[in-house]
mmCIF file of C-alpha atoms in Angstrom:
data_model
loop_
_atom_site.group_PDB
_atom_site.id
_atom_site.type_symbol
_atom_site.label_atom_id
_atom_site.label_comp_id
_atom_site.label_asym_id
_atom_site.label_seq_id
_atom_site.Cartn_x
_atom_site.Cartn_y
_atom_site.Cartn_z
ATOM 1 C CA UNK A 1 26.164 83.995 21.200
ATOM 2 C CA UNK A 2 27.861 85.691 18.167
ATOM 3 C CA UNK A 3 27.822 89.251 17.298
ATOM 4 C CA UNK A 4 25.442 90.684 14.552
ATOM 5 C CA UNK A 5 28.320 91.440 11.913
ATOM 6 C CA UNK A 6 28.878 94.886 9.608
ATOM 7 C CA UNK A 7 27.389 94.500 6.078
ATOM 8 C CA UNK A 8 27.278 96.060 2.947
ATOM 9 C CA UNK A 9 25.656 96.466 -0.575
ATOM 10 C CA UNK A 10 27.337 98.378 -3.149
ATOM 11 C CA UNK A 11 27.528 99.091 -6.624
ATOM 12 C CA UNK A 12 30.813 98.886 -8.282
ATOM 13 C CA UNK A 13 32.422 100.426 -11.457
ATOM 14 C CA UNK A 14 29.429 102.525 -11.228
ATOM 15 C CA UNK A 15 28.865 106.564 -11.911
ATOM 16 C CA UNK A 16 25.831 106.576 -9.305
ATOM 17 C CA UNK A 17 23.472 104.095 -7.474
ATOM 18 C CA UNK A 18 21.591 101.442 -9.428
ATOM 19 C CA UNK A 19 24.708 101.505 -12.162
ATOM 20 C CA UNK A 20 27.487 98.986 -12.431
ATOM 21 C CA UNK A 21 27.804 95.868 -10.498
ATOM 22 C CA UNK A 22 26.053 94.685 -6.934
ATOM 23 C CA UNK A 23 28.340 93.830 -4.414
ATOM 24 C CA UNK A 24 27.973 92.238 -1.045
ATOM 25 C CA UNK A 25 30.593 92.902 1.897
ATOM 26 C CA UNK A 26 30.656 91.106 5.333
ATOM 27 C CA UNK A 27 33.439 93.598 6.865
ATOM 28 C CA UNK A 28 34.345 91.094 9.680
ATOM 29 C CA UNK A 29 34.525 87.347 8.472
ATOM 30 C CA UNK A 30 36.719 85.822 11.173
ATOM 31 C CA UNK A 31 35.578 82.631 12.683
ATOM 32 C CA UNK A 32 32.909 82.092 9.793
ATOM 33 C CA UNK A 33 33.653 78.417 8.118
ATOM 34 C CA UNK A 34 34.137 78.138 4.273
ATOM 35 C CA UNK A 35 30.653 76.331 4.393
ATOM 36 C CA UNK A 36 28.875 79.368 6.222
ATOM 37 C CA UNK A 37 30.731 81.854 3.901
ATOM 38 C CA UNK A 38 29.502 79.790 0.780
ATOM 39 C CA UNK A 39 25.982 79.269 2.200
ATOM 40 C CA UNK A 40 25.247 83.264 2.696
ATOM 41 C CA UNK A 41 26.379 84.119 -0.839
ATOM 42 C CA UNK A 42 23.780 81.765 -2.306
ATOM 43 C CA UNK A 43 21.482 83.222 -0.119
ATOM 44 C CA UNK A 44 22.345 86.949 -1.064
ATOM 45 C CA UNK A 45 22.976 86.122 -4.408
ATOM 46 C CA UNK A 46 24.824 89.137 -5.835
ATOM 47 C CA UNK A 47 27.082 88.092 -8.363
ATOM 48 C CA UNK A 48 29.936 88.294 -5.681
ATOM 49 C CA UNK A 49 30.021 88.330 -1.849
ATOM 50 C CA UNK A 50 33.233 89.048 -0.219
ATOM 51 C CA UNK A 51 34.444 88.340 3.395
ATOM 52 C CA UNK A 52 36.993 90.774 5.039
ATOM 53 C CA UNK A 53 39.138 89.185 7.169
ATOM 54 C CA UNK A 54 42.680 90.159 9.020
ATOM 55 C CA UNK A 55 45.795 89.739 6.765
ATOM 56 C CA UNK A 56 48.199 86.590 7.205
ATOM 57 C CA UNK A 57 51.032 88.704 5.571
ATOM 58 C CA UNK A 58 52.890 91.596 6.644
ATOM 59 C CA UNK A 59 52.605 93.608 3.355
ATOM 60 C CA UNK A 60 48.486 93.158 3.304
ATOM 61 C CA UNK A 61 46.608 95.681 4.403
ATOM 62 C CA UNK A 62 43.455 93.469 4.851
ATOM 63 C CA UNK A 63 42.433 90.141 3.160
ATOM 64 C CA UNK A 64 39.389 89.084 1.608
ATOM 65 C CA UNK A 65 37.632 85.823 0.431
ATOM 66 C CA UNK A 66 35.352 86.162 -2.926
ATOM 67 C CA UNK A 67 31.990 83.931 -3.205
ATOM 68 C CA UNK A 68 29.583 83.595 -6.297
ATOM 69 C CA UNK A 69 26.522 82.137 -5.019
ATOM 70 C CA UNK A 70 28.258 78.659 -6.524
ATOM 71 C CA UNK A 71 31.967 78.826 -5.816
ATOM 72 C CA UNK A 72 34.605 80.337 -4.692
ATOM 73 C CA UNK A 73 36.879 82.408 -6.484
ATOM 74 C CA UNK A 74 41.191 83.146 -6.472
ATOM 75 C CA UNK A 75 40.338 87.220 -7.752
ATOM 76 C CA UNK A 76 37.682 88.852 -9.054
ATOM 77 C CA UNK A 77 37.964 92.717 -9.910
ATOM 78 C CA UNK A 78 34.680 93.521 -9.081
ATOM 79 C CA UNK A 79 34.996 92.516 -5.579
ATOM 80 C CA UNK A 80 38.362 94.112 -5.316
ATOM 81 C CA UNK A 81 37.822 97.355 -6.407
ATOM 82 C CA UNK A 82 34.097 97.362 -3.934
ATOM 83 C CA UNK A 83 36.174 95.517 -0.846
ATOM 84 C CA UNK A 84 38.700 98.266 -0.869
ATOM 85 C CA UNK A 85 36.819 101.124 -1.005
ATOM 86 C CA UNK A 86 33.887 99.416 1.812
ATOM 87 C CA UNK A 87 37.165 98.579 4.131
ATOM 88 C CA UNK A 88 38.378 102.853 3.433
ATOM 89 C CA UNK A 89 34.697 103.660 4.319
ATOM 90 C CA UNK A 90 34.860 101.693 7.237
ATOM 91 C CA UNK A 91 38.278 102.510 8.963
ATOM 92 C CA UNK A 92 39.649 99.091 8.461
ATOM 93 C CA UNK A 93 42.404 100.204 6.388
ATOM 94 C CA UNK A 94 44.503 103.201 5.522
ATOM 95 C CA UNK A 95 45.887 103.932 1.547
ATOM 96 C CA UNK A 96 49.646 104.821 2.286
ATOM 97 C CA UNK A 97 50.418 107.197 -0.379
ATOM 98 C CA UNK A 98 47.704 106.323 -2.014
ATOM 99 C CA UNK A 99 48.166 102.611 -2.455
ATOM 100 C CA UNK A 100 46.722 99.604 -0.600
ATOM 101 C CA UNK A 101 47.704 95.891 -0.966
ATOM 102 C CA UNK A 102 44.615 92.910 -1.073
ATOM 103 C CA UNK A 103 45.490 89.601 0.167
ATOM 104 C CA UNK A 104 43.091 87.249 -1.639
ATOM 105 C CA UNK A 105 43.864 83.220 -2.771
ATOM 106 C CA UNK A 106 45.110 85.001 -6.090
ATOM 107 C CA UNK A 107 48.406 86.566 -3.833
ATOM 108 C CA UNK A 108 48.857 89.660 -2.636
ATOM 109 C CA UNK A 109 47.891 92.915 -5.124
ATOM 110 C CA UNK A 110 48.167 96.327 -5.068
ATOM 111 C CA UNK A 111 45.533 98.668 -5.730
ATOM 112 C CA UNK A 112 45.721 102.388 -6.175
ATOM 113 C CA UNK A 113 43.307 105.319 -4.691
ATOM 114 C CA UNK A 114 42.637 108.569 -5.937
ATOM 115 C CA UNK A 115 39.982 110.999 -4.349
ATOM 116 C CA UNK A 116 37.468 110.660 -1.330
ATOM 117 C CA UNK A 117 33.910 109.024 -1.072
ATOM 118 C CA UNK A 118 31.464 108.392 -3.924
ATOM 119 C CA UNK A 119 34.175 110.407 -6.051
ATOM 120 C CA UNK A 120 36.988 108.003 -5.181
ATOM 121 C CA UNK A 121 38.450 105.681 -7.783
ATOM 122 C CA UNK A 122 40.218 102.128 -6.879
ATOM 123 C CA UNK A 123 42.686 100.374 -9.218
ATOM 124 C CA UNK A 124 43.840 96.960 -9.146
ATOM 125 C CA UNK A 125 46.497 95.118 -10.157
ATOM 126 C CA UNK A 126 45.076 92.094 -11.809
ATOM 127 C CA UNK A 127 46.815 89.070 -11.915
ATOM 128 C CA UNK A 128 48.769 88.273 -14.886
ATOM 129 C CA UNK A 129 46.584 86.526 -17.910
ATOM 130 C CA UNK A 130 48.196 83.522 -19.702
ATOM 131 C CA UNK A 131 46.674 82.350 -22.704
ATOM 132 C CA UNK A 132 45.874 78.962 -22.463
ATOM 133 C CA UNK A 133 45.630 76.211 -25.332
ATOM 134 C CA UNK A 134 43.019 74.738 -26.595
ATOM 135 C CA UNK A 135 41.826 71.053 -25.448
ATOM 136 C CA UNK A 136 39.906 68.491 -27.599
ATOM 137 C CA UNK A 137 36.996 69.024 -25.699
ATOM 138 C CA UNK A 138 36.935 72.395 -25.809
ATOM 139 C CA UNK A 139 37.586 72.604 -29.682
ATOM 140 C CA UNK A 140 34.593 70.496 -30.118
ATOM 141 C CA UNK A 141 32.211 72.664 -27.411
ATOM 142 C CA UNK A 142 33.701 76.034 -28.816
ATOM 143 C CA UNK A 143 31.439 76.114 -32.293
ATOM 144 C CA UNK A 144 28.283 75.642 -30.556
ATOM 145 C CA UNK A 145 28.508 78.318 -27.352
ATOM 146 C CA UNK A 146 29.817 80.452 -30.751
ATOM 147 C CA UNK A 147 26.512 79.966 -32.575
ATOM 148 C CA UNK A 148 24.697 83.070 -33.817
ATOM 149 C CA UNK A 149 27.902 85.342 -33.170
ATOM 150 C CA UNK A 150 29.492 87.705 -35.715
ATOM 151 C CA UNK A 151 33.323 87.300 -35.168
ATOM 152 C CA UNK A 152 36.268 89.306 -34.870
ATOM 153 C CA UNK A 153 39.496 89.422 -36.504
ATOM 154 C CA UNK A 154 41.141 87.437 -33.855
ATOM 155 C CA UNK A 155 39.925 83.852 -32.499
ATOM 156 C CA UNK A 156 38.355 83.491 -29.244
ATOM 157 C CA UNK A 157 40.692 82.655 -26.365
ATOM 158 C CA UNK A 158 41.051 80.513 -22.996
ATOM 159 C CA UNK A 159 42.903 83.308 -20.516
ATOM 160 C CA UNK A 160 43.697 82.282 -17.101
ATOM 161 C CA UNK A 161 44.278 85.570 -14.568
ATOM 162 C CA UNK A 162 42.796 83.974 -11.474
ATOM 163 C CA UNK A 163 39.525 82.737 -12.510
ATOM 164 C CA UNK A 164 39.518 81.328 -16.862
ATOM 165 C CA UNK A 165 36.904 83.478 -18.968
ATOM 166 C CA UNK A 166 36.943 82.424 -22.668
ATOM 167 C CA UNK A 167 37.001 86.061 -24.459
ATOM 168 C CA UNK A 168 35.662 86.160 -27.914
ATOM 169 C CA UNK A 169 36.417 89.248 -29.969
ATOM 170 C CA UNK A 170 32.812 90.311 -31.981
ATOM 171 C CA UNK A 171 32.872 91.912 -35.250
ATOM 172 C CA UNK A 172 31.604 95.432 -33.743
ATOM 173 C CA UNK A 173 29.145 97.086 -31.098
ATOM 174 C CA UNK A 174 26.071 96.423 -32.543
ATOM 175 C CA UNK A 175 26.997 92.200 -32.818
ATOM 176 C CA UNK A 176 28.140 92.694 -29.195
ATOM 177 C CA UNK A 177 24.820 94.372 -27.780
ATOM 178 C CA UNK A 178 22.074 92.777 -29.828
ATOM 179 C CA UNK A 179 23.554 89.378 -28.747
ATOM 180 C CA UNK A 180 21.534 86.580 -27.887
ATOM 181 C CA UNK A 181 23.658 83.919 -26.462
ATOM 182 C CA UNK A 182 23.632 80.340 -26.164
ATOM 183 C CA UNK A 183 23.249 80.040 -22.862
ATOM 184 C CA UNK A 184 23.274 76.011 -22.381
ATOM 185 C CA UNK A 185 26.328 75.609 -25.035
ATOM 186 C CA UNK A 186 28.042 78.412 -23.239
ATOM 187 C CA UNK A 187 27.473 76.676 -19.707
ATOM 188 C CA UNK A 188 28.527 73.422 -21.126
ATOM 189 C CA UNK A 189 31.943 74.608 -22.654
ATOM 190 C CA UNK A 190 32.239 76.205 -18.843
ATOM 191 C CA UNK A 191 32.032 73.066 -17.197
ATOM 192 C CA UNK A 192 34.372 71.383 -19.897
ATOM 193 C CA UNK A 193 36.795 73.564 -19.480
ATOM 194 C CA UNK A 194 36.659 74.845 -15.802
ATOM 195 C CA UNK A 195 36.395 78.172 -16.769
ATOM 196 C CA UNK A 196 33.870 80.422 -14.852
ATOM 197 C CA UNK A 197 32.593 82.760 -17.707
ATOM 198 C CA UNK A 198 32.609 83.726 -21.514
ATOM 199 C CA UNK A 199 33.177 87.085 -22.525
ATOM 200 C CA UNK A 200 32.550 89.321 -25.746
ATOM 201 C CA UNK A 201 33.430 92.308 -26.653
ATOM 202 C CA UNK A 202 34.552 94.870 -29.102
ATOM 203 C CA UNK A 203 35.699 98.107 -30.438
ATOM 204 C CA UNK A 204 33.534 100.812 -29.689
ATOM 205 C CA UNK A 205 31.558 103.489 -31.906
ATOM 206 C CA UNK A 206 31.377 105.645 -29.187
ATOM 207 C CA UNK A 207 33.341 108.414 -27.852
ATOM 208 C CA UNK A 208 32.367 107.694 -23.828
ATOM 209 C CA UNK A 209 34.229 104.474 -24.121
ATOM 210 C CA UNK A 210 36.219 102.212 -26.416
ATOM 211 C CA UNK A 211 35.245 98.768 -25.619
ATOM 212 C CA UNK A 212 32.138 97.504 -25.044
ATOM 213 C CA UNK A 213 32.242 93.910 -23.493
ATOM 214 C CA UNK A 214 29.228 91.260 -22.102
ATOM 215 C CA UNK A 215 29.997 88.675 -19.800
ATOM 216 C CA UNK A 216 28.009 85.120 -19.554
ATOM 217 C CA UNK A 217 28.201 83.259 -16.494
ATOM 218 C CA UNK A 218 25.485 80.200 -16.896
ATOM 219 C CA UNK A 219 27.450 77.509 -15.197
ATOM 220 C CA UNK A 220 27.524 79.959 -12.090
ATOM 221 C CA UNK A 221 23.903 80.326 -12.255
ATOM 222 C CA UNK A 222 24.435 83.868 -13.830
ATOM 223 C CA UNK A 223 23.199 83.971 -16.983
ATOM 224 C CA UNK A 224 24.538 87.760 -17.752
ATOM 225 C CA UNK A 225 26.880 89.893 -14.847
ATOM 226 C CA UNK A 226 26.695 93.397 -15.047
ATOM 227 C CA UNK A 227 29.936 94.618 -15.211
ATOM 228 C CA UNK A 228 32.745 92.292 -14.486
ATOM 229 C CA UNK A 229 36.622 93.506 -13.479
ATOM 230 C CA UNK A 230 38.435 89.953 -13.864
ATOM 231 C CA UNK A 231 36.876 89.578 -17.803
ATOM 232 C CA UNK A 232 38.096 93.358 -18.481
ATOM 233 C CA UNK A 233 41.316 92.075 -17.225
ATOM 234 C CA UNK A 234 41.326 88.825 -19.451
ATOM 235 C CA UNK A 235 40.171 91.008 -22.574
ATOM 236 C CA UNK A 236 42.702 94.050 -21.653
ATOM 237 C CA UNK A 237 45.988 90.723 -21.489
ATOM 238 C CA UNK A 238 44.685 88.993 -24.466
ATOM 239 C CA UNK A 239 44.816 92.504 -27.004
ATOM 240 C CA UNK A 240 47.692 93.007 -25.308
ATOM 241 C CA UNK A 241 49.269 89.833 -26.090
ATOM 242 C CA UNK A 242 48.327 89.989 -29.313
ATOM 243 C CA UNK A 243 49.503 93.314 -30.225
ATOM 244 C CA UNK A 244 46.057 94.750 -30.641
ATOM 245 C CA UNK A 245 45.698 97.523 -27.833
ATOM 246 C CA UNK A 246 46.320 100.687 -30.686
ATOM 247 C CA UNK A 247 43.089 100.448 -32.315
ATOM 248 C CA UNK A 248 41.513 101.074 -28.730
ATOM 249 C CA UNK A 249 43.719 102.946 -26.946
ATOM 250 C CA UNK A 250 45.911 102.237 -23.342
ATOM 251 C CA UNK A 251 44.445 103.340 -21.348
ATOM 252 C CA UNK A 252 40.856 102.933 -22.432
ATOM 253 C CA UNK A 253 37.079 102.698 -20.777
ATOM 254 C CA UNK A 254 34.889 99.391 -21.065
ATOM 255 C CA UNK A 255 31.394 100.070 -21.512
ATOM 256 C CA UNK A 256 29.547 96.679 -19.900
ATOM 257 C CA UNK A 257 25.881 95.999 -18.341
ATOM 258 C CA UNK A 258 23.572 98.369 -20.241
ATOM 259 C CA UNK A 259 21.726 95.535 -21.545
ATOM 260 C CA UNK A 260 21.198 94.632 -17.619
ATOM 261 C CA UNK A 261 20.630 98.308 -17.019
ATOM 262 C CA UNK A 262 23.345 98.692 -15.346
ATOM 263 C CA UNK A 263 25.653 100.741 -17.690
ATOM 264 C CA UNK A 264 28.788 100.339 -15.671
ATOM 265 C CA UNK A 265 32.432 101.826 -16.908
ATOM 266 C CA UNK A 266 35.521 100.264 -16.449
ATOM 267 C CA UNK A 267 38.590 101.941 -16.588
ATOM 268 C CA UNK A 268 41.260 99.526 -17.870
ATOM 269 C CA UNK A 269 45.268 100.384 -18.571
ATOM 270 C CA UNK A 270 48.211 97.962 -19.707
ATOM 271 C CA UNK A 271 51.096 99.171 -17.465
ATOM 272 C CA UNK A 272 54.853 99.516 -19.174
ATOM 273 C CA UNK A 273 55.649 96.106 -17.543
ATOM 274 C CA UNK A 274 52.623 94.714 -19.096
ATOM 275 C CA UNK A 275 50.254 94.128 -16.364
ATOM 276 C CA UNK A 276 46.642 95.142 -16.357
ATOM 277 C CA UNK A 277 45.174 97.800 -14.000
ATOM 278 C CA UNK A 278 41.114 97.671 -13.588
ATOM 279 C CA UNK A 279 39.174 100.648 -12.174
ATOM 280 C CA UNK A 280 36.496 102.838 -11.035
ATOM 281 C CA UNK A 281 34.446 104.058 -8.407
ATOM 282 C CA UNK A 282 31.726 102.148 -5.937
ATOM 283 C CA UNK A 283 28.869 103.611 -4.914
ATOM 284 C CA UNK A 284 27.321 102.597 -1.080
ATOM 285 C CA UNK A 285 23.555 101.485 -1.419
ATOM 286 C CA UNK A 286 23.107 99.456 1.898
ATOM 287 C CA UNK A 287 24.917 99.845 5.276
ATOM 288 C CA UNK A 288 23.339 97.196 7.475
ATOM 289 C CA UNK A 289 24.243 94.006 9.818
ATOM 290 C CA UNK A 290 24.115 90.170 9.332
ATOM 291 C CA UNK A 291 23.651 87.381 11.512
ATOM 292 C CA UNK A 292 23.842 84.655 9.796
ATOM 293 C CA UNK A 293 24.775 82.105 12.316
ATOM 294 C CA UNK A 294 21.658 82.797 13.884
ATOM 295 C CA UNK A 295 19.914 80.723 10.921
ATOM 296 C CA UNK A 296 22.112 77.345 12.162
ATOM 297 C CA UNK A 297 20.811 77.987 16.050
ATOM 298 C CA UNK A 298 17.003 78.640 15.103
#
């Protein structure tokens, strides 16, 4: 008979509880199938579930698989940033000068640490965005998920950094928080184009933070997530790419989920060598077991 396992909820990129982003954390996933894992993140249904598991490479300090509640996923940031600081919490891992390395399907990425407990902030490297061209299908989707939306200067953008999130520079603040999106055009261009999300954001009126961004996940089953670290990512490579990071700043803070009430900050920098480093802190809500192979014996 198995072992009730170590579980957590969390909020991450949040300032206190009941900000930011829910995240759920099995802290010992060995000998759970791929079907199991997927199965209890449809049943917890945060916008993430991750399963910590030992490393298979030297350099790792732990390893972790990422669920929505539909798929799963190479990186997310959310589920970085919350794994690492639920494995410190837990004993499972040590930061070495303050640094840890994830092993996820993604590769192998370092994240930073800086203070203790609900104070502590976790950085991670995100993969490296590419900008990916447009497809016929897509170019014909792309006007309709755009419908209703007060554009940018620059046109919206496939970026691949693990997961693909179309990000679609808005005009300003207000056309990024009184959005009303199309949800069914947006989920539709998703499945087209294999991407798991569509993002908009843009420059900021406030002093707080300097982007504001929204993220739509409707072919996921998400029609909003609160604050999202692999979109930040896409949206931080993309300016960057294009030359557009001085308006903002480098580093700068992402305001995303208030419209959720969630009013999570990210903190986001483009390093010298041009990657992207997400942030912030995680707060612990629930400390708790699961048993979920208990469900398969009843």
């Amino acid at each position: 008979m198995s072992s009730p396992r170590p579980f957590l909820l969390c909020d991450v990129f949040a300032a206190r509880l009941g900000a930011g982003n829910g995240l759920a954390v099995v802290l010992d996933g060995t000998h759970l199938s791929t079907e199991q894992m997927q199965a209890f993140a449809a049943y917890i249904n945060q916008s993430e579930t991750t399963f910590v598991l030992p490393p298979t490479h030297a350099g790792a300090s732990y390893r972790i698989r990422i669920f929505t509640p539909a798929s799963e996923l190479p990186f997310a940031g959310h589920p970085s940033v919350g794994s690492a600081h639920a494995v410190l919490e837990a004993g499972l891992a040590q930061a070495r000068n303050g640094e840890l390395v994830q092993e996820c399907a993604a590769g192998l990425l370092p994240l930073r640490v800086i203070g203790e407990g609900a104070a502590r902030v976790i950085s991670v490297r995100a993969p490296r965005g590419h900008l990916l061209p447009s497809s016929e299908t897509a170019i014909a989707l792309l006007p309709a998920a755009l419908q209703g939306m007060r554009l940018g200067e620059l046109p919206p953008a496939l970026i691949n950094n693990g997961p693909l999130w179309w990000c679609v520079p808005l005009a300003d603040e207000a056309a990024v928080r009184s959005l009303q999106p199309a949800q069914a055009d947006i989920a539709a261009l998703n499945f087209a184009t294999q991407s798991v999300g569509f993002a908009v954001f843009a420059k900021a009126d406030a002093g707080e933070y300097q982007l504001v961004v929204r993220a739509f996940c409707p072919a996921d089953n998400i029609p909003e997530d609160p604050v999202t670290g692999s979109a930040n990512a896409a949206i931080a490579a993309y300016l960057h790419q294009c030359g557009a990071l001085a308006p903002i700043g480098n580093p700068y803070t992402a305001s995303q989920g208030r419209e959720l009430g969630r009013d999570g900050l990210v903190q986001v920098r483009v390093d010298d060598e041009g990657e992207v480093w997400i942030g912030g802190k995680t707060q612990m809500v629930i400390n708790g077991t699961m048993d979920w192979e208990s469900r398969e014996r009843a």
